[in-house]
Coordinates of C-alpha atoms in Angstrom, one line a residue:
M1 CA -20.9 -9.5 10.3
S2 CA -21.1 -10.4 6.7
Q3 CA -18.1 -10.8 4.5
K4 CA -18.7 -7.4 2.6
R5 CA -18.7 -5.1 6.0
K6 CA -15.7 -7.6 6.5
A7 CA -13.8 -6.8 3.3
Y8 CA -14.5 -3.3 3.5
I9 CA -13.3 -2.9 7.6
A10 CA -9.9 -4.8 6.3
A11 CA -10.3 -2.2 3.6
I12 CA -10.9 1.5 5.4
S13 CA -7.6 -0.4 7.8
Y14 CA -5.2 -0.7 5.2
A15 CA -5.9 2.8 4.3
L16 CA -5.5 3.7 8.0
I17 CA -2.1 2.0 8.0
I18 CA -0.7 2.8 4.3
G19 CA -1.6 6.5 5.0
L20 CA -0.1 7.4 8.1
S21 CA 2.8 5.0 6.5
F22 CA 4.8 8.0 5.0
L23 CA 5.5 9.5 8.2
F24 CA 7.4 7.0 9.6
V25 CA 9.0 6.3 6.1
K26 CA 10.2 9.5 6.8
V27 CA 11.2 9.0 10.3
T28 CA 13.6 6.0 9.4
L29 CA 15.4 7.7 6.8
T30 CA 16.5 10.3 9.1
V31 CA 18.4 7.2 10.0
A32 CA 18.6 5.0 7.6
S33 CA 19.2 4.4 4.0
P34 CA 16.2 3.7 2.0
M35 CA 17.1 0.1 1.4
E36 CA 18.7 -0.1 5.0
T37 CA 15.5 0.7 6.2
L38 CA 13.5 -1.3 3.0
A39 CA 15.4 -4.4 4.7
H40 CA 15.0 -4.3 8.8
R41 CA 11.3 -3.4 8.0
F42 CA 10.9 -6.7 6.1
S43 CA 13.0 -8.2 8.7
V44 CA 11.0 -7.1 11.6
A45 CA 8.0 -8.7 8.9
F46 CA 9.2 -11.8 7.7
I47 CA 9.8 -12.8 12.0
G48 CA 6.9 -11.4 12.6
I49 CA 4.7 -14.0 10.3
V50 CA 7.2 -16.8 11.8
I51 CA 6.3 -16.0 15.2
L52 CA 2.7 -15.9 13.7
L53 CA 3.1 -19.8 12.4
V54 CA 4.6 -20.9 14.9
F55 CA 2.1 -19.9 18.0
T56 CA -1.1 -20.6 15.8
K57 CA 0.2 -24.0 14.0
N58 CA 0.3 -23.0 10.8
K59 CA 1.2 -25.7 8.3
L60 CA 2.2 -24.1 4.9
T61 CA 2.6 -25.5 1.9
I62 CA 3.9 -24.4 -1.0
K63 CA 5.3 -25.9 -4.0
K64 CA 8.2 -24.8 -6.7
H65 CA 5.4 -24.4 -8.6
D66 CA 2.8 -22.9 -6.8
L67 CA 5.6 -20.2 -5.8
L68 CA 6.1 -19.5 -9.0
K69 CA 2.6 -18.1 -10.1
I70 CA 3.3 -15.9 -6.7
L71 CA 6.3 -14.7 -7.8
P72 CA 5.4 -12.0 -9.9
L73 CA 2.6 -10.6 -7.4
A74 CA 5.7 -10.5 -5.1
I75 CA 8.0 -8.1 -7.1
L76 CA 5.0 -5.9 -7.3
Y77 CA 4.2 -5.9 -3.9
P78 CA 6.1 -5.7 -2.2
I79 CA 9.2 -5.7 -3.9
V80 CA 8.9 -2.0 -6.9
F81 CA 6.4 -1.2 -4.8
F82 CA 8.3 -0.3 -1.5
T83 CA 11.5 0.0 -3.3
F84 CA 9.7 3.1 -5.8
Q85 CA 8.0 4.5 -3.0
V86 CA 11.5 4.5 -0.5
L87 CA 13.3 6.4 -3.2
G88 CA 10.6 8.7 -3.8
L89 CA 9.6 9.5 0.2
A90 CA 13.5 9.9 0.2
R91 CA 13.2 13.5 -2.3
I92 CA 9.8 15.0 -1.6
S93 CA 7.1 15.0 1.1
S94 CA 4.8 12.4 2.7
S95 CA 2.0 14.6 1.3
E96 CA 2.4 14.7 -2.2
A97 CA 3.5 11.1 -1.7
G98 CA 0.3 10.7 -0.7
I99 CA -1.6 12.5 -2.8
I100 CA 0.8 11.0 -6.0
Q101 CA -0.9 8.3 -5.0
A102 CA -4.8 8.5 -5.5
T103 CA -3.8 8.3 -9.0
I104 CA -3.9 4.4 -8.2
P105 CA -7.3 4.2 -8.6
I106 CA -7.4 5.1 -13.0
F107 CA -4.9 2.6 -13.5
T108 CA -6.0 -0.1 -11.4
L109 CA -9.8 1.0 -13.8
A110 CA -8.2 0.7 -16.7
L111 CA -6.2 -2.2 -16.2
A112 CA -9.4 -3.8 -14.6
G113 CA -11.1 -3.2 -17.4
L114 CA -8.6 -4.6 -20.2
L115 CA -7.5 -8.0 -18.0
L116 CA -10.4 -8.8 -15.7
K117 CA -13.4 -7.6 -17.5
E118 CA -14.4 -5.5 -14.2
K119 CA -16.9 -2.9 -16.3
A120 CA -17.3 -0.1 -13.7
T121 CA -20.5 1.4 -14.4
R122 CA -21.7 5.1 -15.3
G123 CA -21.9 6.3 -11.7
Q124 CA -18.6 4.5 -9.6
F125 CA -16.4 6.5 -13.0
V126 CA -18.0 10.1 -11.9
A127 CA -17.2 8.7 -8.4
I128 CA -14.0 8.0 -9.2
V129 CA -12.9 10.9 -11.2
F130 CA -14.8 13.1 -9.0
S131 CA -12.4 11.5 -5.6
V132 CA -9.1 12.0 -8.5
L133 CA -10.4 15.5 -8.7
G134 CA -9.6 16.7 -5.4
V135 CA -6.7 15.2 -5.2
M136 CA -6.2 17.1 -7.5
Y137 CA -7.5 19.8 -6.5
M138 CA -5.2 20.0 -3.3
L139 CA -2.3 19.3 -5.0
M140 CA -3.2 23.2 -7.0
M141 CA -4.2 24.6 -4.1
N142 CA -1.1 23.6 -2.8
G143 CA 0.6 26.3 -4.8
A144 CA 4.2 26.5 -5.3
N145 CA 5.6 24.2 -2.7
A146 CA 3.8 21.1 -3.9
T147 CA 3.9 21.4 -7.4
T148 CA 8.7 22.4 -7.3
G149 CA 9.3 19.3 -6.0
N150 CA 11.7 16.8 -6.9
V151 CA 10.6 15.7 -10.3
I152 CA 12.2 12.3 -10.0
G153 CA 11.1 12.1 -6.8
S154 CA 7.7 12.1 -8.3
G155 CA 8.5 10.3 -10.7
F156 CA 9.3 7.3 -8.4
V157 CA 6.1 7.1 -6.7
L158 CA 4.3 7.1 -9.9
L159 CA 5.8 3.9 -11.0
S160 CA 5.0 3.1 -7.1
A161 CA 1.9 3.5 -8.0
I162 CA 1.8 1.9 -11.5
A163 CA 3.1 -1.0 -9.8
A164 CA 0.0 -1.1 -6.9
S165 CA -2.8 -1.0 -9.4
I166 CA -1.5 -4.0 -11.3
Y167 CA -1.1 -6.2 -7.9
N168 CA -4.5 -5.1 -7.1
V169 CA -5.8 -6.3 -10.8
F170 CA -3.1 -10.5 -10.6
A171 CA -3.9 -10.1 -6.3
R172 CA -7.0 -10.1 -7.0
R173 CA -7.4 -13.4 -9.2
L174 CA -4.6 -15.2 -6.8
T175 CA -6.3 -14.2 -3.9
K176 CA -8.4 -17.3 -5.9
Q177 CA -6.4 -20.1 -5.7
Y178 CA -4.3 -19.2 -2.3
S179 CA -5.0 -18.5 1.4
L180 CA -4.0 -14.9 2.7
L181 CA -1.7 -16.6 5.0
T182 CA 0.1 -17.7 1.6
L183 CA 0.3 -15.0 -0.5
T184 CA 1.5 -13.1 2.4
Y185 CA 4.2 -15.5 3.7
V186 CA 5.3 -15.5 0.2
M187 CA 5.0 -11.9 -0.2
T188 CA 6.8 -11.3 3.2
L189 CA 9.9 -13.4 2.6
C190 CA 10.4 -12.5 -1.0
G191 CA 11.2 -9.1 1.1
F192 CA 13.1 -10.3 3.2
V193 CA 15.3 -12.3 1.2
I194 CA 16.2 -9.5 -1.5
F195 CA 15.9 -6.0 0.2
N196 CA 18.9 -7.2 2.8
G197 CA 20.6 -9.2 -0.1
I198 CA 20.9 -5.8 -1.9
A199 CA 21.6 -3.7 1.1
I200 CA 23.9 -6.1 2.6
G201 CA 25.7 -6.8 -0.4
D202 CA 25.4 -2.5 -0.8
H203 CA 27.4 -2.4 3.2
M204 CA 29.9 -5.3 2.1
M205 CA 31.0 -3.7 -0.9
K206 CA 31.6 -0.1 1.2
G207 CA 32.8 -2.1 4.0
T208 CA 31.0 -0.6 6.4
I209 CA 28.8 -4.2 7.3
H210 CA 29.3 -2.6 11.1
E211 CA 26.9 -0.4 10.3
F212 CA 24.1 -2.8 9.4
F213 CA 22.5 -2.7 13.0
K214 CA 23.1 1.0 13.8
P215 CA 19.7 2.5 12.7
F216 CA 19.1 0.7 16.4
L217 CA 20.3 2.7 18.5
H218 CA 17.7 5.3 18.2
V219 CA 14.1 5.2 19.4
D220 CA 12.1 6.5 16.9
F221 CA 13.9 4.3 14.5
I222 CA 12.8 1.0 16.1
M223 CA 9.4 2.3 16.7
A224 CA 8.5 3.3 13.2
I225 CA 10.5 0.0 12.2
L226 CA 8.0 -2.4 14.1
Y227 CA 5.8 0.0 13.3
L228 CA 6.6 -1.1 9.1
G229 CA 7.7 -3.6 9.0
L230 CA 4.2 -5.1 11.9
L231 CA 1.6 -3.3 10.5
S232 CA 2.4 -1.4 7.2
S233 CA 3.7 -4.2 5.9
L234 CA 2.5 -7.5 6.9
G235 CA -0.8 -6.1 8.4
T236 CA -1.4 -4.4 4.7
S237 CA -0.9 -7.6 2.7
Y238 CA -2.6 -9.5 4.7
L239 CA -5.2 -6.9 4.8
S240 CA -5.4 -6.7 0.9
N241 CA -5.1 -9.7 0.3
Y242 CA -8.9 -10.7 2.1
A243 CA -10.5 -7.5 0.5
L244 CA -9.0 -8.6 -2.4
S245 CA -10.6 -11.7 -2.6
I246 CA -13.9 -10.4 -2.1
L247 CA -14.0 -7.0 -3.4
E248 CA -13.3 -6.4 -6.8
A249 CA -10.5 -4.8 -7.5
S250 CA -12.0 -0.9 -8.9
K251 CA -13.5 -1.0 -5.5
M252 CA -10.6 -1.3 -3.5
S253 CA -8.3 0.3 -5.4
V254 CA -10.2 4.0 -4.3
F255 CA -9.1 3.5 -1.0
S256 CA -5.8 4.3 -1.5
N257 CA -7.4 8.6 -2.1
L258 CA -8.9 7.5 2.0
A259 CA -5.4 6.4 2.8
T260 CA -4.4 10.8 0.9
L261 CA -6.1 12.1 3.3
I262 CA -4.9 10.7 5.8
T263 CA -1.7 10.9 4.7
I264 CA -2.5 14.9 5.5
L265 CA -4.0 14.9 8.2
A266 CA -1.1 12.9 10.1
G267 CA 0.7 15.7 8.5
I268 CA -2.0 18.3 10.3
L269 CA -1.1 16.1 13.3
F270 CA 2.4 15.6 13.7
L271 CA 4.0 17.3 11.6
H272 CA 1.6 20.9 12.6
E273 CA 1.2 21.7 8.9
S274 CA -1.7 24.4 8.1
F275 CA -5.1 23.0 7.7
R276 CA -6.7 25.2 5.4
A277 CA -10.1 25.6 3.9
Y278 CA -9.4 24.0 0.8
H279 CA -7.6 20.5 3.0
L280 CA -11.6 20.5 4.4
I281 CA -13.3 20.5 0.4
G282 CA -10.9 18.3 -1.9
G283 CA -10.9 15.8 1.7
V284 CA -14.7 16.1 1.7
M285 CA -14.5 14.8 -2.1
I286 CA -12.3 11.9 -1.5
V287 CA -14.4 10.4 1.1
M288 CA -18.2 11.1 -0.8
G289 CA -15.5 9.5 -4.0
V290 CA -14.7 6.9 -1.8
I291 CA -18.8 6.5 -0.7
G292 CA -19.8 6.1 -4.0
T293 CA -18.3 4.3 -5.6
N294 CA -18.5 1.4 -2.8
Y295 CA -22.7 2.2 -3.3
F296 CA -22.6 3.0 -6.6
G297 CA -21.0 -0.7 -7.2
L298 CA -23.4 -2.4 -4.5
K299 CA -27.0 -1.3 -6.5
R300 CA -25.0 -2.5 -9.7
V301 CA -24.9 -6.3 -7.9
A302 CA -28.1 -5.4 -6.0
N303 CA -29.7 -4.8 -9.5
N304 CA -27.8 -8.2 -11.0
E305 CA -29.6 -10.1 -8.2
E306 CA -32.9 -9.0 -9.5
I307 CA -32.5 -9.6 -12.7

Protein backbone atom coordinates (compact mmCIF):
# COMPACT_ATOMS: atom_id res chain seq x y z
CA MET A 1 0.00 0.00 0.00
CA SER A 2 1.40 3.41 -1.00
CA GLN A 3 2.13 6.13 1.54
CA LYS A 4 -0.49 8.38 -0.02
CA ARG A 5 -3.18 5.74 0.37
CA LYS A 6 -2.18 5.12 4.00
CA ALA A 7 -2.30 8.86 4.65
CA TYR A 8 -5.84 9.07 3.25
CA ILE A 9 -6.93 6.09 5.35
CA ALA A 10 -5.45 7.84 8.41
CA ALA A 11 -7.25 11.08 7.51
CA ILE A 12 -10.60 9.30 7.03
CA SER A 13 -10.13 7.42 10.34
CA TYR A 14 -9.30 10.74 11.99
CA ALA A 15 -12.52 12.28 10.62
CA LEU A 16 -14.60 9.30 11.77
CA ILE A 17 -13.23 9.40 15.33
CA ILE A 18 -13.54 13.18 15.61
CA GLY A 19 -17.06 13.10 14.18
CA LEU A 20 -18.25 10.66 16.84
CA SER A 21 -16.29 12.30 19.67
CA PHE A 22 -18.75 15.20 19.97
CA LEU A 23 -21.47 12.79 21.11
CA PHE A 24 -19.20 11.17 23.69
CA VAL A 25 -18.17 14.56 25.07
CA LYS A 26 -21.84 15.40 25.58
CA VAL A 27 -22.22 12.13 27.52
CA THR A 28 -19.32 12.97 29.87
CA LEU A 29 -20.60 16.50 30.49
CA THR A 30 -23.80 15.12 32.02
CA VAL A 31 -21.84 13.94 35.08
CA ALA A 32 -18.56 15.89 35.00
CA SER A 33 -17.36 19.46 34.52
CA PRO A 34 -15.48 20.43 31.34
CA MET A 35 -12.09 20.42 33.11
CA GLU A 36 -12.81 17.11 34.86
CA THR A 37 -13.69 15.61 31.50
CA LEU A 38 -10.41 16.80 29.98
CA ALA A 39 -8.37 15.67 33.01
CA HIS A 40 -9.78 12.13 32.97
CA ARG A 41 -9.63 12.02 29.18
CA PHE A 42 -5.90 12.73 29.09
CA SER A 43 -5.19 10.54 32.09
CA VAL A 44 -6.57 7.62 30.06
CA ALA A 45 -4.63 8.78 26.99
CA PHE A 46 -1.35 9.06 28.92
CA ILE A 47 -1.77 5.63 30.52
CA GLY A 48 -2.49 4.27 27.05
CA ILE A 49 0.68 5.66 25.47
CA VAL A 50 2.84 4.54 28.41
CA ILE A 51 1.48 0.99 28.04
CA LEU A 52 2.18 1.20 24.30
CA LEU A 53 5.78 2.24 24.92
CA VAL A 54 6.30 -0.56 27.45
CA PHE A 55 4.90 -3.35 25.26
CA THR A 56 6.57 -2.16 22.04
CA LYS A 57 9.85 -1.46 23.93
CA ASN A 58 10.22 1.87 22.17
CA LYS A 59 12.65 4.26 23.80
CA LEU A 60 12.10 7.96 23.36
CA THR A 61 14.96 10.42 23.76
CA ILE A 62 13.50 13.86 24.25
CA LYS A 63 15.92 16.67 25.06
CA LYS A 64 15.12 20.10 26.43
CA HIS A 65 15.41 21.88 23.07
CA ASP A 66 13.15 19.24 21.50
CA LEU A 67 10.54 19.83 24.17
CA LEU A 68 10.69 23.58 23.60
CA LYS A 69 10.13 23.09 19.86
CA ILE A 70 7.18 20.73 20.32
CA LEU A 71 5.58 22.62 23.22
CA PRO A 72 3.92 25.33 21.06
CA LEU A 73 2.29 22.56 19.01
CA ALA A 74 1.09 20.84 22.19
CA ILE A 75 -0.38 24.10 23.46
CA LEU A 76 -2.43 24.40 20.28
CA TYR A 77 -3.42 20.72 20.23
CA PRO A 78 -4.54 19.39 22.62
CA ILE A 79 -4.57 22.25 25.19
CA VAL A 80 -6.24 25.15 23.36
CA PHE A 81 -8.19 23.02 20.88
CA PHE A 82 -9.85 20.72 23.41
CA THR A 83 -10.34 23.41 26.07
CA PHE A 84 -12.36 25.63 23.73
CA GLN A 85 -14.13 22.62 22.23
CA VAL A 86 -15.39 21.22 25.53
CA LEU A 87 -16.35 24.68 26.83
CA GLY A 88 -18.35 25.21 23.65
CA LEU A 89 -19.99 21.78 23.81
CA ALA A 90 -21.14 22.58 27.34
CA ARG A 91 -23.27 25.34 25.82
CA ILE A 92 -24.34 24.24 22.33
CA SER A 93 -25.37 21.00 20.61
CA SER A 94 -22.87 18.57 19.11
CA SER A 95 -24.29 19.14 15.62
CA GLU A 96 -23.84 22.89 15.89
CA ALA A 97 -20.28 22.45 17.14
CA GLY A 98 -19.48 20.11 14.27
CA ILE A 99 -20.87 22.57 11.76
CA ILE A 100 -18.84 25.48 13.16
CA GLN A 101 -15.64 23.42 13.08
CA ALA A 102 -16.11 22.98 9.34
CA THR A 103 -14.53 26.45 9.05
CA ILE A 104 -11.13 24.83 9.71
CA PRO A 105 -10.27 24.43 5.98
CA ILE A 106 -10.83 28.14 5.37
CA PHE A 107 -8.37 29.21 8.06
CA THR A 108 -5.90 26.44 7.19
CA LEU A 109 -5.89 27.26 3.49
CA ALA A 110 -5.10 30.91 4.24
CA LEU A 111 -2.41 30.12 6.83
CA ALA A 112 -0.80 27.39 4.71
CA GLY A 113 -0.55 29.82 1.82
CA LEU A 114 1.03 32.51 3.99
CA LEU A 115 3.38 30.40 6.11
CA LEU A 116 4.06 27.24 4.10
CA LYS A 117 3.67 28.72 0.62
CA GLU A 118 1.22 25.92 -0.21
CA LYS A 119 -0.66 27.33 -3.17
CA ALA A 120 -4.08 25.81 -3.74
CA THR A 121 -5.15 25.30 -7.34
CA ARG A 122 -8.33 26.89 -8.61
CA GLY A 123 -9.98 23.46 -8.55
CA GLN A 124 -8.96 22.88 -4.91
CA PHE A 125 -10.24 26.30 -3.90
CA VAL A 126 -13.60 25.70 -5.60
CA ALA A 127 -13.89 22.24 -3.98
CA ILE A 128 -13.19 23.62 -0.49
CA VAL A 129 -15.68 26.45 -0.97
CA PHE A 130 -18.24 23.93 -2.27
CA SER A 131 -17.75 21.77 0.83
CA VAL A 132 -18.06 24.72 3.19
CA LEU A 133 -21.18 25.92 1.33
CA GLY A 134 -22.69 22.52 2.04
CA VAL A 135 -22.16 23.10 5.75
CA MET A 136 -23.51 26.64 5.56
CA TYR A 137 -26.55 25.38 3.66
CA MET A 138 -27.35 22.88 6.41
CA LEU A 139 -26.84 25.57 9.04
CA MET A 140 -29.30 27.91 7.36
CA MET A 141 -31.85 25.17 6.69
CA ASN A 142 -31.74 24.07 10.31
CA GLY A 143 -33.50 27.32 11.08
CA ALA A 144 -33.91 28.89 14.48
CA ASN A 145 -32.63 25.91 16.46
CA ALA A 146 -29.20 26.16 14.86
CA THR A 147 -28.89 29.92 14.57
CA THR A 148 -29.99 30.97 18.06
CA GLY A 149 -27.47 28.84 19.90
CA ASN A 150 -25.46 30.26 22.76
CA VAL A 151 -23.16 32.94 21.32
CA ILE A 152 -20.42 32.25 23.84
CA GLY A 153 -20.48 28.53 23.10
CA SER A 154 -20.30 29.16 19.37
CA GLY A 155 -17.40 31.55 19.94
CA PHE A 156 -15.50 28.93 21.93
CA VAL A 157 -15.93 26.34 19.17
CA LEU A 158 -14.83 28.87 16.55
CA LEU A 159 -11.67 29.57 18.57
CA SER A 160 -11.15 25.81 18.72
CA ALA A 161 -11.34 25.69 14.92
CA ILE A 162 -8.78 28.47 14.59
CA ALA A 163 -6.42 26.62 16.96
CA ALA A 164 -6.80 23.46 14.86
CA SER A 165 -5.97 25.41 11.70
CA ILE A 166 -2.78 26.83 13.18
CA TYR A 167 -1.90 23.34 14.44
CA ASN A 168 -2.36 21.88 10.95
CA VAL A 169 0.16 24.37 9.58
CA PHE A 170 2.87 24.03 12.24
CA ALA A 171 2.51 20.26 12.59
CA ARG A 172 3.38 19.96 8.89
CA ARG A 173 6.91 21.14 9.69
CA LEU A 174 7.48 19.23 12.92
CA THR A 175 6.39 15.90 11.42
CA LYS A 176 9.46 16.18 9.21
CA GLN A 177 11.76 16.56 12.22
CA TYR A 178 10.35 14.18 14.85
CA SER A 179 8.84 10.72 14.92
CA LEU A 180 5.07 10.43 15.20
CA LEU A 181 5.40 8.64 18.53
CA THR A 182 7.57 11.43 19.96
CA LEU A 183 5.08 14.13 18.95
CA THR A 184 2.11 12.12 20.23
CA TYR A 185 3.83 11.39 23.55
CA VAL A 186 4.76 15.01 24.25
CA MET A 187 1.31 16.30 23.26
CA THR A 188 -0.43 13.71 25.45
CA LEU A 189 1.90 14.38 28.39
CA CYS A 190 1.19 18.12 28.20
CA GLY A 191 -2.55 17.48 28.17
CA PHE A 192 -2.26 15.10 31.13
CA VAL A 193 -0.22 17.51 33.27
CA ILE A 194 -2.07 20.74 32.49
CA PHE A 195 -5.67 19.49 32.56
CA ASN A 196 -5.15 17.44 35.73
CA GLY A 197 -3.39 20.37 37.35
CA ILE A 198 -6.32 22.69 36.61
CA ALA A 199 -9.03 20.20 37.62
CA ILE A 200 -7.34 19.03 40.83
CA GLY A 201 -6.42 22.61 41.76
CA ASP A 202 -10.04 23.68 41.31
CA HIS A 203 -11.27 20.83 43.53
CA MET A 204 -8.70 21.65 46.22
CA MET A 205 -9.75 25.29 46.27
CA LYS A 206 -13.39 24.24 46.66
CA GLY A 207 -12.60 21.49 49.19
CA THR A 208 -14.21 18.86 46.95
CA ILE A 209 -11.17 16.76 46.04
CA HIS A 210 -13.07 13.63 47.14
CA GLU A 211 -15.42 14.18 44.18
CA PHE A 212 -12.65 14.11 41.56
CA PHE A 213 -13.21 10.44 40.64
CA LYS A 214 -16.96 10.48 41.28
CA PRO A 215 -17.85 10.47 37.53
CA PHE A 216 -16.37 6.95 37.27
CA LEU A 217 -19.38 5.65 39.20
CA HIS A 218 -21.32 6.00 35.95
CA VAL A 219 -20.85 3.27 33.34
CA ASP A 220 -21.74 5.63 30.47
CA PHE A 221 -19.01 8.00 31.59
CA ILE A 222 -16.42 5.20 31.72
CA MET A 223 -17.25 4.05 28.19
CA ALA A 224 -17.22 7.61 26.86
CA ILE A 225 -13.96 8.58 28.57
CA LEU A 226 -12.21 5.45 27.26
CA TYR A 227 -13.29 6.36 23.73
CA LEU A 228 -12.22 9.98 24.17
CA GLY A 229 -8.93 9.12 25.86
CA LEU A 230 -7.71 6.23 23.73
CA LEU A 231 -9.22 7.03 20.34
CA SER A 232 -10.18 10.70 20.21
CA SER A 233 -7.12 12.06 22.07
CA LEU A 234 -4.35 9.52 21.63
CA GLY A 235 -5.52 8.01 18.36
CA THR A 236 -6.26 11.26 16.54
CA SER A 237 -2.93 12.80 17.59
CA TYR A 238 -1.10 9.92 15.95
CA LEU A 239 -3.38 9.75 12.90
CA SER A 240 -3.30 13.49 12.21
CA ASN A 241 0.48 13.69 12.66
CA TYR A 242 0.92 10.73 10.30
CA ALA A 243 -1.40 12.18 7.66
CA LEU A 244 0.27 15.61 7.91
CA SER A 245 3.69 14.04 7.41
CA ILE A 246 2.54 13.04 3.90
CA LEU A 247 -0.40 15.26 2.90
CA GLU A 248 -0.43 19.02 2.52
CA ALA A 249 -2.03 20.92 5.41
CA SER A 250 -4.80 22.30 3.18
CA LYS A 251 -5.71 18.77 2.02
CA MET A 252 -5.74 17.32 5.53
CA SER A 253 -7.89 20.08 6.97
CA VAL A 254 -10.78 19.48 4.57
CA PHE A 255 -11.42 16.15 6.26
CA SER A 256 -12.83 18.17 9.18
CA ASN A 257 -15.86 18.73 6.94
CA LEU A 258 -16.25 14.97 6.63
CA ALA A 259 -16.14 14.84 10.44
CA THR A 260 -19.02 17.35 10.44
CA LEU A 261 -21.12 15.05 8.29
CA ILE A 262 -20.35 12.12 10.61
CA THR A 263 -21.33 14.21 13.64
CA ILE A 264 -24.71 15.02 12.10
CA LEU A 265 -25.34 11.42 11.00
CA ALA A 266 -24.39 10.15 14.46
CA GLY A 267 -26.90 12.55 15.98
CA ILE A 268 -29.59 11.18 13.67
CA LEU A 269 -28.74 7.55 14.43
CA PHE A 270 -28.06 7.72 18.17
CA LEU A 271 -30.01 10.77 19.30
CA HIS A 272 -32.89 10.09 16.89
CA GLU A 273 -32.69 13.55 15.35
CA SER A 274 -34.82 14.08 12.25
CA PHE A 275 -33.26 13.51 8.82
CA ARG A 276 -34.42 15.88 6.11
CA ALA A 277 -33.66 16.43 2.44
CA TYR A 278 -31.30 19.33 3.19
CA HIS A 279 -29.16 17.00 5.32
CA LEU A 280 -28.71 14.77 2.27
CA ILE A 281 -27.98 17.70 -0.06
CA GLY A 282 -25.53 19.32 2.32
CA GLY A 283 -23.87 15.97 3.07
CA VAL A 284 -23.32 15.27 -0.62
CA MET A 285 -21.78 18.74 -1.06
CA ILE A 286 -19.41 18.10 1.86
CA VAL A 287 -18.25 14.72 0.53
CA MET A 288 -17.81 16.13 -2.99
CA GLY A 289 -15.70 18.93 -1.55
CA VAL A 290 -13.46 16.45 0.28
CA ILE A 291 -13.03 14.32 -2.85
CA GLY A 292 -12.53 17.35 -5.11
CA THR A 293 -9.86 18.98 -2.96
CA ASN A 294 -7.75 15.85 -2.97
CA TYR A 295 -8.46 15.01 -6.64
CA PHE A 296 -7.24 18.39 -7.86
CA GLY A 297 -4.26 18.14 -5.52
CA LEU A 298 -3.26 14.78 -7.01
CA LYS A 299 -3.84 16.16 -10.51
CA ARG A 300 -1.47 19.05 -9.79
CA VAL A 301 1.21 16.65 -8.54
CA ALA A 302 0.81 14.50 -11.66
CA ASN A 303 1.14 17.55 -13.92
CA ASN A 304 4.28 18.70 -12.08
CA GLU A 305 5.83 15.24 -12.44
CA GLU A 306 5.11 15.27 -16.19
CA ILE A 307 6.84 18.61 -16.51
